[in-house]
């Protein structure tokens, strides 16, 4: 016998489905055209005003839609927390690409940009796209007293998401290794550890970037004179968008006292798109009462102090990895400052330790109640960046694209 409550739920569901189908049957089809006004081929994630799209479609905001390319094939899309519709556009020089958008339930698409907390791993928060992965250290690590400050880089050689699987393998291997050592099977335990180590390449990349007591890659920081006030681990976070085309999260840091200003709290809004070597980061500080020196950059390791490149609005470097002789490749890192006047320079470490020779930074002044936006990222040979010259080309191309964004037009 079916309860009245179940009958009521079934009736409501039927009415809702009928309403959606009736709306969909009369909903309009619209066209979104992406125009490339530059002289170079473009392939990137395009942001479209989602509310305008839904208004044109005469559909309730957030209801499922279909995006078809000129071949009539479905394209992946994403609705973001800030009401943007994301699509991946490939547009020839001075050309255009038109998508047909209508109401309907799309198929499931593979995700290429996600981030997650791994609490068992001392609160690691790690995010990735199809090219690279990054890690922010969390409060559990800070409680151990370990001094790891900056953003970490994990290398990838495949486009699929791999971070969750890496953590799973390590977690399971740790349990197996522990059991084997308790049984006195040292050689077998060593083999399990080696075959599942995050620091060795098992076919999809590895973690071989040295952070330690440094900015790592792209971390923001306030300064006192020539001293960088190293930020510690995040206190809390919130995920705003989690694929398939964009990851975005806000990290909030511990209150600190700086230059007589108490309870200064740093916020970082970090986003990473599919197909991009660069994260977008926006930084601001609560309770900052006066203009303060601010910087971002990356660590310079003692194994290579010559490959640093300082531009007017960027710094880039061929990092030697944590074991240059064993790995025989470089990690290409960069921080880009397209929106603010900066002074780029090498800041030597006054007390070199842990193989750290200093930092390459872009420094500027941050005003109270103001935000600073810049970009940071990394690549390596197996992710498509064969050498440092190619890395510079990626930087130049990305900065050019930021200066001349793809144009979007919505028509019936």
Short mmCIF file of C-alpha atoms in Angstrom, two decimals:
data_model
loop_
_atom_site.label_atom_id
_atom_site.label_comp_id
_atom_site.label_asym_id
_atom_site.label_seq_id
_atom_site.Cartn_x
_atom_site.Cartn_y
_atom_site.Cartn_z
CA UNK A 1 0.00 0.00 0.00
CA UNK A 2 1.36 3.44 -0.96
CA UNK A 3 1.19 6.13 1.73
CA UNK A 4 -0.50 9.47 1.16
CA UNK A 5 2.88 11.13 1.63
CA UNK A 6 4.46 9.08 -1.17
CA UNK A 7 1.45 9.77 -3.42
CA UNK A 8 1.83 13.47 -2.69
CA UNK A 9 5.56 13.40 -3.49
CA UNK A 10 4.88 11.53 -6.74
CA UNK A 11 2.19 14.04 -7.70
CA UNK A 12 4.47 17.01 -7.01
CA UNK A 13 7.30 15.42 -9.00
CA UNK A 14 4.96 14.75 -11.92
CA UNK A 15 3.73 18.34 -11.90
CA UNK A 16 7.32 19.68 -11.76
CA UNK A 17 8.40 17.43 -14.62
CA UNK A 18 5.38 18.42 -16.68
CA UNK A 19 6.13 22.09 -16.04
CA UNK A 20 9.77 21.70 -17.07
CA UNK A 21 8.84 19.79 -20.24
CA UNK A 22 6.19 22.35 -21.15
CA UNK A 23 8.66 25.20 -20.60
CA UNK A 24 11.35 23.38 -22.54
CA UNK A 25 9.01 22.73 -25.42
CA UNK A 26 8.46 26.45 -25.96
CA UNK A 27 11.92 27.62 -24.92
CA UNK A 28 13.93 29.44 -27.52
CA UNK A 29 17.19 28.38 -29.05
CA UNK A 30 19.85 31.05 -28.93
CA UNK A 31 23.33 31.42 -30.38
CA UNK A 32 26.51 32.37 -28.57
CA UNK A 33 29.30 33.58 -30.84
CA UNK A 34 32.87 33.81 -29.61
CA UNK A 35 35.06 36.15 -31.66
CA UNK A 36 38.84 36.20 -31.83
CA UNK A 37 40.08 39.66 -32.76
CA UNK A 38 43.73 38.70 -32.45
CA UNK A 39 46.14 37.36 -35.05
CA UNK A 40 46.82 34.11 -33.17
CA UNK A 41 44.96 30.85 -32.65
CA UNK A 42 43.06 30.79 -29.35
CA UNK A 43 41.82 27.95 -27.19
CA UNK A 44 40.60 28.85 -23.72
CA UNK A 45 37.69 28.88 -21.31
CA UNK A 46 35.25 31.69 -22.12
CA UNK A 47 33.01 33.31 -19.49
CA UNK A 48 29.48 34.28 -20.57
CA UNK A 49 26.80 36.12 -18.61
CA UNK A 50 24.63 33.15 -17.60
CA UNK A 51 21.65 35.25 -16.52
CA UNK A 52 21.50 36.84 -19.94
CA UNK A 53 21.58 33.37 -21.50
CA UNK A 54 18.71 32.09 -19.35
CA UNK A 55 16.67 35.24 -19.93
CA UNK A 56 17.05 34.81 -23.69
CA UNK A 57 16.13 31.12 -23.40
CA UNK A 58 13.11 31.95 -21.22
CA UNK A 59 14.19 29.24 -18.78
CA UNK A 60 14.48 29.29 -14.97
CA UNK A 61 18.04 30.20 -13.99
CA UNK A 62 20.15 27.12 -13.37
CA UNK A 63 17.92 24.64 -15.19
CA UNK A 64 19.74 22.17 -17.48
CA UNK A 65 20.73 23.33 -20.94
CA UNK A 66 22.42 21.95 -24.03
CA UNK A 67 25.39 23.55 -25.74
CA UNK A 68 26.09 22.32 -29.27
CA UNK A 69 29.06 23.18 -31.47
CA UNK A 70 28.78 23.86 -35.25
CA UNK A 71 29.02 20.09 -35.89
CA UNK A 72 25.92 19.51 -33.77
CA UNK A 73 27.87 17.78 -30.99
CA UNK A 74 27.33 18.53 -27.32
CA UNK A 75 29.97 20.65 -25.59
CA UNK A 76 30.79 20.58 -21.90
CA UNK A 77 29.78 23.66 -19.92
CA UNK A 78 29.78 24.91 -16.33
CA UNK A 79 27.65 27.31 -14.31
CA UNK A 80 29.76 29.13 -11.74
CA UNK A 81 28.99 30.54 -8.32
CA UNK A 82 29.23 34.07 -9.74
CA UNK A 83 26.61 33.39 -12.46
CA UNK A 84 28.88 32.72 -15.41
CA UNK A 85 28.39 30.14 -18.12
CA UNK A 86 31.75 28.61 -19.06
CA UNK A 87 32.51 26.95 -22.38
CA UNK A 88 35.80 25.95 -23.96
CA UNK A 89 36.29 27.82 -27.24
CA UNK A 90 38.74 27.11 -30.02
CA UNK A 91 38.84 30.03 -32.45
CA UNK A 92 41.13 30.64 -35.42
CA UNK A 93 42.90 34.01 -35.88
CA UNK A 94 40.37 36.79 -36.65
CA UNK A 95 37.70 34.10 -36.68
CA UNK A 96 34.61 33.16 -34.71
CA UNK A 97 32.91 30.11 -33.22
CA UNK A 98 29.14 29.91 -32.74
CA UNK A 99 27.42 27.64 -30.24
CA UNK A 100 23.73 26.75 -30.26
CA UNK A 101 22.21 26.80 -26.76
CA UNK A 102 18.80 25.38 -25.82
CA UNK A 103 16.97 23.77 -22.92
CA UNK A 104 17.58 20.09 -22.25
CA UNK A 105 19.42 17.60 -20.09
CA UNK A 106 23.09 17.23 -21.14
CA UNK A 107 25.12 14.06 -21.03
CA UNK A 108 27.75 13.61 -18.34
CA UNK A 109 31.08 15.21 -19.19
CA UNK A 110 34.51 14.38 -17.83
CA UNK A 111 35.87 16.89 -15.34
CA UNK A 112 39.26 18.51 -15.96
CA UNK A 113 39.50 20.97 -13.04
CA UNK A 114 38.85 20.00 -9.41
CA UNK A 115 40.14 20.41 -5.89
CA UNK A 116 39.63 18.48 -2.65
CA UNK A 117 40.69 18.34 0.99
CA UNK A 118 42.74 15.32 2.07
CA UNK A 119 42.36 15.56 5.82
CA UNK A 120 44.27 12.36 6.60
CA UNK A 121 47.31 13.88 4.86
CA UNK A 122 47.67 16.68 7.49
CA UNK A 123 44.92 18.73 5.80
CA UNK A 124 46.46 18.95 2.34
CA UNK A 125 44.21 20.83 -0.03
CA UNK A 126 45.20 19.90 -3.58
CA UNK A 127 43.70 21.03 -6.87
CA UNK A 128 44.49 20.25 -10.49
CA UNK A 129 43.54 20.67 -14.11
CA UNK A 130 44.62 18.72 -17.18
CA UNK A 131 48.16 20.18 -17.05
CA UNK A 132 49.37 20.65 -13.47
CA UNK A 133 48.38 20.20 -9.82
CA UNK A 134 48.96 22.45 -6.79
CA UNK A 135 48.83 22.00 -3.03
CA UNK A 136 48.09 24.34 -0.11
CA UNK A 137 49.20 23.25 3.35
CA UNK A 138 46.56 23.08 6.08
CA UNK A 139 46.08 23.56 9.83
CA UNK A 140 46.95 19.96 10.76
CA UNK A 141 50.43 20.44 9.25
CA UNK A 142 50.86 23.73 11.08
CA UNK A 143 50.11 21.98 14.38
CA UNK A 144 53.06 19.63 13.75
CA UNK A 145 55.43 22.62 13.68
CA UNK A 146 56.72 21.83 10.18
CA UNK A 147 57.69 25.01 8.32
CA UNK A 148 56.12 24.64 4.87
CA UNK A 149 54.68 27.94 3.75
CA UNK A 150 54.09 28.31 0.03
CA UNK A 151 52.05 26.69 -2.71
CA UNK A 152 53.42 23.34 -3.85
CA UNK A 153 53.54 22.11 -7.47
CA UNK A 154 52.72 18.56 -8.55
CA UNK A 155 53.64 17.53 -12.07
CA UNK A 156 51.29 15.73 -14.46
CA UNK A 157 51.89 13.95 -17.75
CA UNK A 158 48.25 12.97 -18.49
CA UNK A 159 45.14 15.09 -18.98
CA UNK A 160 42.82 13.10 -16.70
CA UNK A 161 42.46 13.92 -13.02
CA UNK A 162 45.01 11.95 -11.00
CA UNK A 163 45.39 13.55 -7.57
CA UNK A 164 42.68 11.56 -5.78
CA UNK A 165 44.14 8.31 -7.07
CA UNK A 166 47.65 9.32 -5.96
CA UNK A 167 46.43 9.99 -2.42
CA UNK A 168 44.45 6.73 -2.39
CA UNK A 169 47.49 4.73 -3.45
CA UNK A 170 49.69 6.36 -0.81
CA UNK A 171 47.12 5.86 1.94
CA UNK A 172 46.71 2.16 1.15
CA UNK A 173 50.46 1.71 0.72
CA UNK A 174 51.11 3.30 4.12
CA UNK A 175 48.89 0.69 5.78
CA UNK A 176 50.53 -2.17 3.91
CA UNK A 177 54.02 -0.86 4.59
CA UNK A 178 53.29 -0.54 8.31
CA UNK A 179 52.06 -4.14 8.48
CA UNK A 180 55.09 -5.46 6.61
CA UNK A 181 57.52 -3.62 8.89
CA UNK A 182 55.75 -4.99 11.96
CA UNK A 183 56.32 -8.44 10.49
CA UNK A 184 60.00 -7.69 9.95
CA UNK A 185 59.66 -7.76 6.15
CA UNK A 186 61.82 -4.71 5.53
CA UNK A 187 62.64 -5.33 1.86
CA UNK A 188 58.97 -5.84 0.95
CA UNK A 189 57.99 -2.73 2.93
CA UNK A 190 60.63 -0.67 1.13
CA UNK A 191 59.31 -1.94 -2.22
CA UNK A 192 55.72 -0.98 -1.40
CA UNK A 193 56.82 2.49 -0.33
CA UNK A 194 58.89 2.99 -3.49
CA UNK A 195 56.19 1.72 -5.86
CA UNK A 196 53.60 4.14 -4.44
CA UNK A 197 55.68 7.18 -3.52
CA UNK A 198 54.31 10.59 -4.52
CA UNK A 199 57.89 11.62 -5.24
CA UNK A 200 58.47 9.08 -8.01
CA UNK A 201 56.83 8.98 -11.45
CA UNK A 202 54.60 5.92 -11.78
CA UNK A 203 53.25 6.92 -15.19
CA UNK A 204 51.28 10.15 -14.68
CA UNK A 205 53.73 12.55 -13.00
CA UNK A 206 55.11 13.20 -9.53
CA UNK A 207 55.80 15.66 -6.70
CA UNK A 208 59.43 16.80 -6.92
CA UNK A 209 59.14 20.54 -6.21
CA UNK A 210 60.82 21.77 -3.02
CA UNK A 211 58.80 24.23 -0.93
CA UNK A 212 59.93 24.12 2.69
CA UNK A 213 60.28 27.51 4.46
CA UNK A 214 59.68 29.53 1.27
CA UNK A 215 56.98 31.08 -0.92
CA UNK A 216 56.98 27.96 -3.08
CA UNK A 217 55.28 28.90 -6.36
CA UNK A 218 53.19 32.07 -6.48
CA UNK A 219 52.35 32.55 -2.82
CA UNK A 220 51.41 36.10 -1.72
CA UNK A 221 53.02 37.79 1.28
CA UNK A 222 53.33 41.11 3.07
CA UNK A 223 56.79 42.58 3.60
CA UNK A 224 58.68 44.61 6.19
CA UNK A 225 61.53 46.33 4.38
CA UNK A 226 63.35 43.57 2.53
CA UNK A 227 61.94 40.83 4.75
CA UNK A 228 59.12 38.61 3.51
CA UNK A 229 56.59 37.81 6.21
CA UNK A 230 56.10 34.16 5.35
CA UNK A 231 52.44 33.15 5.56
CA UNK A 232 51.75 29.89 7.34
CA UNK A 233 49.04 27.32 6.58
CA UNK A 234 45.43 28.17 5.72
CA UNK A 235 42.96 28.26 8.60
CA UNK A 236 39.81 27.45 6.61
CA UNK A 237 38.63 27.21 3.03
CA UNK A 238 35.47 27.08 0.93
CA UNK A 239 35.06 25.66 -2.56
CA UNK A 240 33.08 27.89 -4.90
CA UNK A 241 33.40 25.96 -8.19
CA UNK A 242 34.60 22.41 -8.74
CA UNK A 243 34.66 21.46 -12.41
CA UNK A 244 34.29 20.34 -15.03
CA UNK A 245 36.00 23.42 -16.54
CA UNK A 246 36.99 25.61 -13.58
CA UNK A 247 38.06 25.11 -10.00
CA UNK A 248 37.78 28.03 -7.57
CA UNK A 249 38.22 28.24 -3.81
CA UNK A 250 38.83 30.83 -1.13
CA UNK A 251 41.51 30.23 1.50
CA UNK A 252 41.52 32.23 4.74
CA UNK A 253 44.69 32.48 6.85
CA UNK A 254 45.49 32.91 10.54
CA UNK A 255 45.27 36.44 12.01
CA UNK A 256 48.68 38.08 12.41
CA UNK A 257 50.21 41.26 13.74
CA UNK A 258 52.28 43.23 11.23
CA UNK A 259 53.93 46.59 11.71
CA UNK A 260 51.67 47.39 14.65
CA UNK A 261 48.51 46.30 12.83
CA UNK A 262 46.68 43.57 14.73
CA UNK A 263 44.40 40.76 13.52
CA UNK A 264 45.38 41.16 9.87
CA UNK A 265 43.71 38.28 8.01
CA UNK A 266 44.75 37.24 4.52
CA UNK A 267 42.25 35.97 1.97
CA UNK A 268 43.20 34.21 -1.27
CA UNK A 269 40.70 33.47 -4.03
CA UNK A 270 42.32 30.95 -6.37
CA UNK A 271 40.90 29.64 -9.66
CA UNK A 272 42.28 27.29 -12.30
CA UNK A 273 40.74 26.59 -15.72
CA UNK A 274 41.04 23.58 -17.95
CA UNK A 275 43.86 24.04 -20.45
CA UNK A 276 45.67 26.78 -18.51
CA UNK A 277 49.16 26.67 -17.05
CA UNK A 278 48.25 29.60 -14.81
CA UNK A 279 46.10 30.04 -11.71
CA UNK A 280 44.29 33.33 -11.20
CA UNK A 281 44.63 34.59 -7.62
CA UNK A 282 43.03 37.58 -5.91
CA UNK A 283 44.41 38.60 -2.51
CA UNK A 284 43.07 40.99 0.12
CA UNK A 285 43.58 41.64 3.84
CA UNK A 286 41.08 42.33 6.58
CA UNK A 287 42.05 44.96 9.16
CA UNK A 288 44.91 46.33 7.11
CA UNK A 289 44.93 49.91 8.33
CA UNK A 290 47.63 51.49 6.17
CA UNK A 291 49.38 50.97 2.83
CA UNK A 292 51.78 48.03 3.08
CA UNK A 293 54.48 46.41 0.98
CA UNK A 294 53.24 43.29 -0.79
CA UNK A 295 54.92 40.70 -2.99
CA UNK A 296 54.52 37.40 -4.71
CA UNK A 297 57.02 35.17 -6.42
CA UNK A 298 58.79 31.86 -6.04
CA UNK A 299 61.74 30.26 -4.34
CA UNK A 300 65.16 30.22 -6.03
CA UNK A 301 67.03 27.03 -5.19
CA UNK A 302 70.77 26.87 -4.73
CA UNK A 303 71.13 24.16 -7.39
CA UNK A 304 70.27 26.74 -10.08
CA UNK A 305 70.65 30.47 -9.54
CA UNK A 306 71.23 31.40 -13.20
CA UNK A 307 68.02 30.55 -15.06
CA UNK A 308 65.91 33.30 -13.48
CA UNK A 309 64.24 35.71 -15.92
CA UNK A 310 62.94 39.07 -14.67
CA UNK A 311 60.46 40.93 -16.88
CA UNK A 312 58.65 44.22 -16.39
CA UNK A 313 55.49 42.38 -15.35
CA UNK A 314 56.58 38.79 -14.73
CA UNK A 315 59.20 36.59 -13.13
CA UNK A 316 60.01 33.11 -14.45
CA UNK A 317 62.49 30.37 -13.62
CA UNK A 318 63.63 26.85 -14.51
CA UNK A 319 63.53 25.16 -11.11
CA UNK A 320 66.05 22.30 -10.77
CA UNK A 321 63.65 19.91 -8.87
CA UNK A 322 64.48 18.28 -5.54
CA UNK A 323 67.07 16.03 -7.21
CA UNK A 324 68.47 17.50 -10.46
CA UNK A 325 70.85 14.66 -11.28
CA UNK A 326 68.27 11.94 -10.71
CA UNK A 327 65.36 13.64 -12.49
CA UNK A 328 67.24 15.29 -15.36
CA UNK A 329 64.45 17.78 -16.08
CA UNK A 330 63.32 21.21 -14.89
CA UNK A 331 60.08 22.60 -13.47
CA UNK A 332 59.15 25.86 -15.19
CA UNK A 333 57.47 28.32 -12.82
CA UNK A 334 56.23 31.88 -13.28
CA UNK A 335 54.26 34.66 -11.62
CA UNK A 336 52.55 37.22 -13.86
CA UNK A 337 51.46 40.75 -12.89
CA UNK A 338 49.29 42.09 -15.75
CA UNK A 339 47.26 44.61 -13.73
CA UNK A 340 49.65 46.32 -11.30
CA UNK A 341 52.91 48.22 -11.63
CA UNK A 342 55.54 46.04 -9.96
CA UNK A 343 59.22 46.02 -9.22
CA UNK A 344 60.61 42.61 -10.13
CA UNK A 345 63.87 41.55 -8.53
CA UNK A 346 65.87 38.79 -6.87
CA UNK A 347 65.76 38.94 -3.10
CA UNK A 348 68.69 36.87 -1.76
CA UNK A 349 68.20 34.83 1.40
CA UNK A 350 70.15 36.44 4.23
CA UNK A 351 70.58 33.04 5.90
CA UNK A 352 70.60 30.38 3.17
CA UNK A 353 69.25 27.07 4.38
CA UNK A 354 67.57 23.98 3.00
CA UNK A 355 69.01 24.73 -0.43
CA UNK A 356 67.18 28.08 -0.70
CA UNK A 357 69.22 30.88 -2.31
CA UNK A 358 66.44 33.49 -2.21
CA UNK A 359 63.22 34.52 -3.91
CA UNK A 360 62.27 36.08 -7.22
CA UNK A 361 59.49 38.55 -6.47
CA UNK A 362 57.29 41.21 -7.92
CA UNK A 363 56.71 43.81 -5.21
CA UNK A 364 54.15 46.59 -4.98
CA UNK A 365 52.03 48.44 -2.42
CA UNK A 366 48.64 47.12 -1.35
CA UNK A 367 46.13 49.64 -0.04
CA UNK A 368 43.65 49.01 2.80
CA UNK A 369 40.38 47.49 1.58
CA UNK A 370 41.84 46.88 -1.89
CA UNK A 371 42.45 43.64 -3.78
CA UNK A 372 45.38 42.55 -5.93
CA UNK A 373 44.98 40.03 -8.76
CA UNK A 374 47.84 38.21 -10.44
CA UNK A 375 48.62 34.78 -11.93
CA UNK A 376 50.99 31.94 -11.07
CA UNK A 377 51.69 28.56 -12.59
CA UNK A 378 54.05 25.80 -13.62
CA UNK A 379 54.79 23.28 -16.34
CA UNK A 380 57.35 20.70 -17.38
CA UNK A 381 58.46 18.66 -20.37
CA UNK A 382 55.76 16.00 -20.02
CA UNK A 383 52.95 18.57 -19.80
CA UNK A 384 53.93 20.21 -23.09
CA UNK A 385 56.63 22.70 -22.04
CA UNK A 386 59.80 21.28 -23.55
CA UNK A 387 62.25 23.98 -22.41
CA UNK A 388 62.53 27.42 -20.83
CA UNK A 389 62.29 29.18 -24.18
CA UNK A 390 58.95 27.47 -24.78
CA UNK A 391 57.87 28.49 -21.26
CA UNK A 392 58.55 32.12 -22.13
CA UNK A 393 56.36 31.71 -25.23
CA UNK A 394 53.55 30.36 -23.02
CA UNK A 395 53.92 33.40 -20.75
CA UNK A 396 53.88 35.85 -23.67
CA UNK A 397 50.86 34.17 -25.24
CA UNK A 398 48.93 34.13 -21.97
CA UNK A 399 49.66 37.79 -21.21
CA UNK A 400 48.60 38.71 -24.76
CA UNK A 401 45.32 36.82 -24.32
CA UNK A 402 44.62 38.63 -21.03
CA UNK A 403 45.14 41.96 -22.80
CA UNK A 404 42.82 41.01 -25.67
CA UNK A 405 40.05 38.73 -24.34
CA UNK A 406 37.78 36.81 -26.68
CA UNK A 407 34.56 38.70 -27.36
CA UNK A 408 31.13 37.16 -26.81
CA UNK A 409 27.86 37.97 -28.57
CA UNK A 410 24.47 36.41 -27.72
CA UNK A 411 21.78 36.38 -30.43
CA UNK A 412 18.50 34.59 -31.11
#
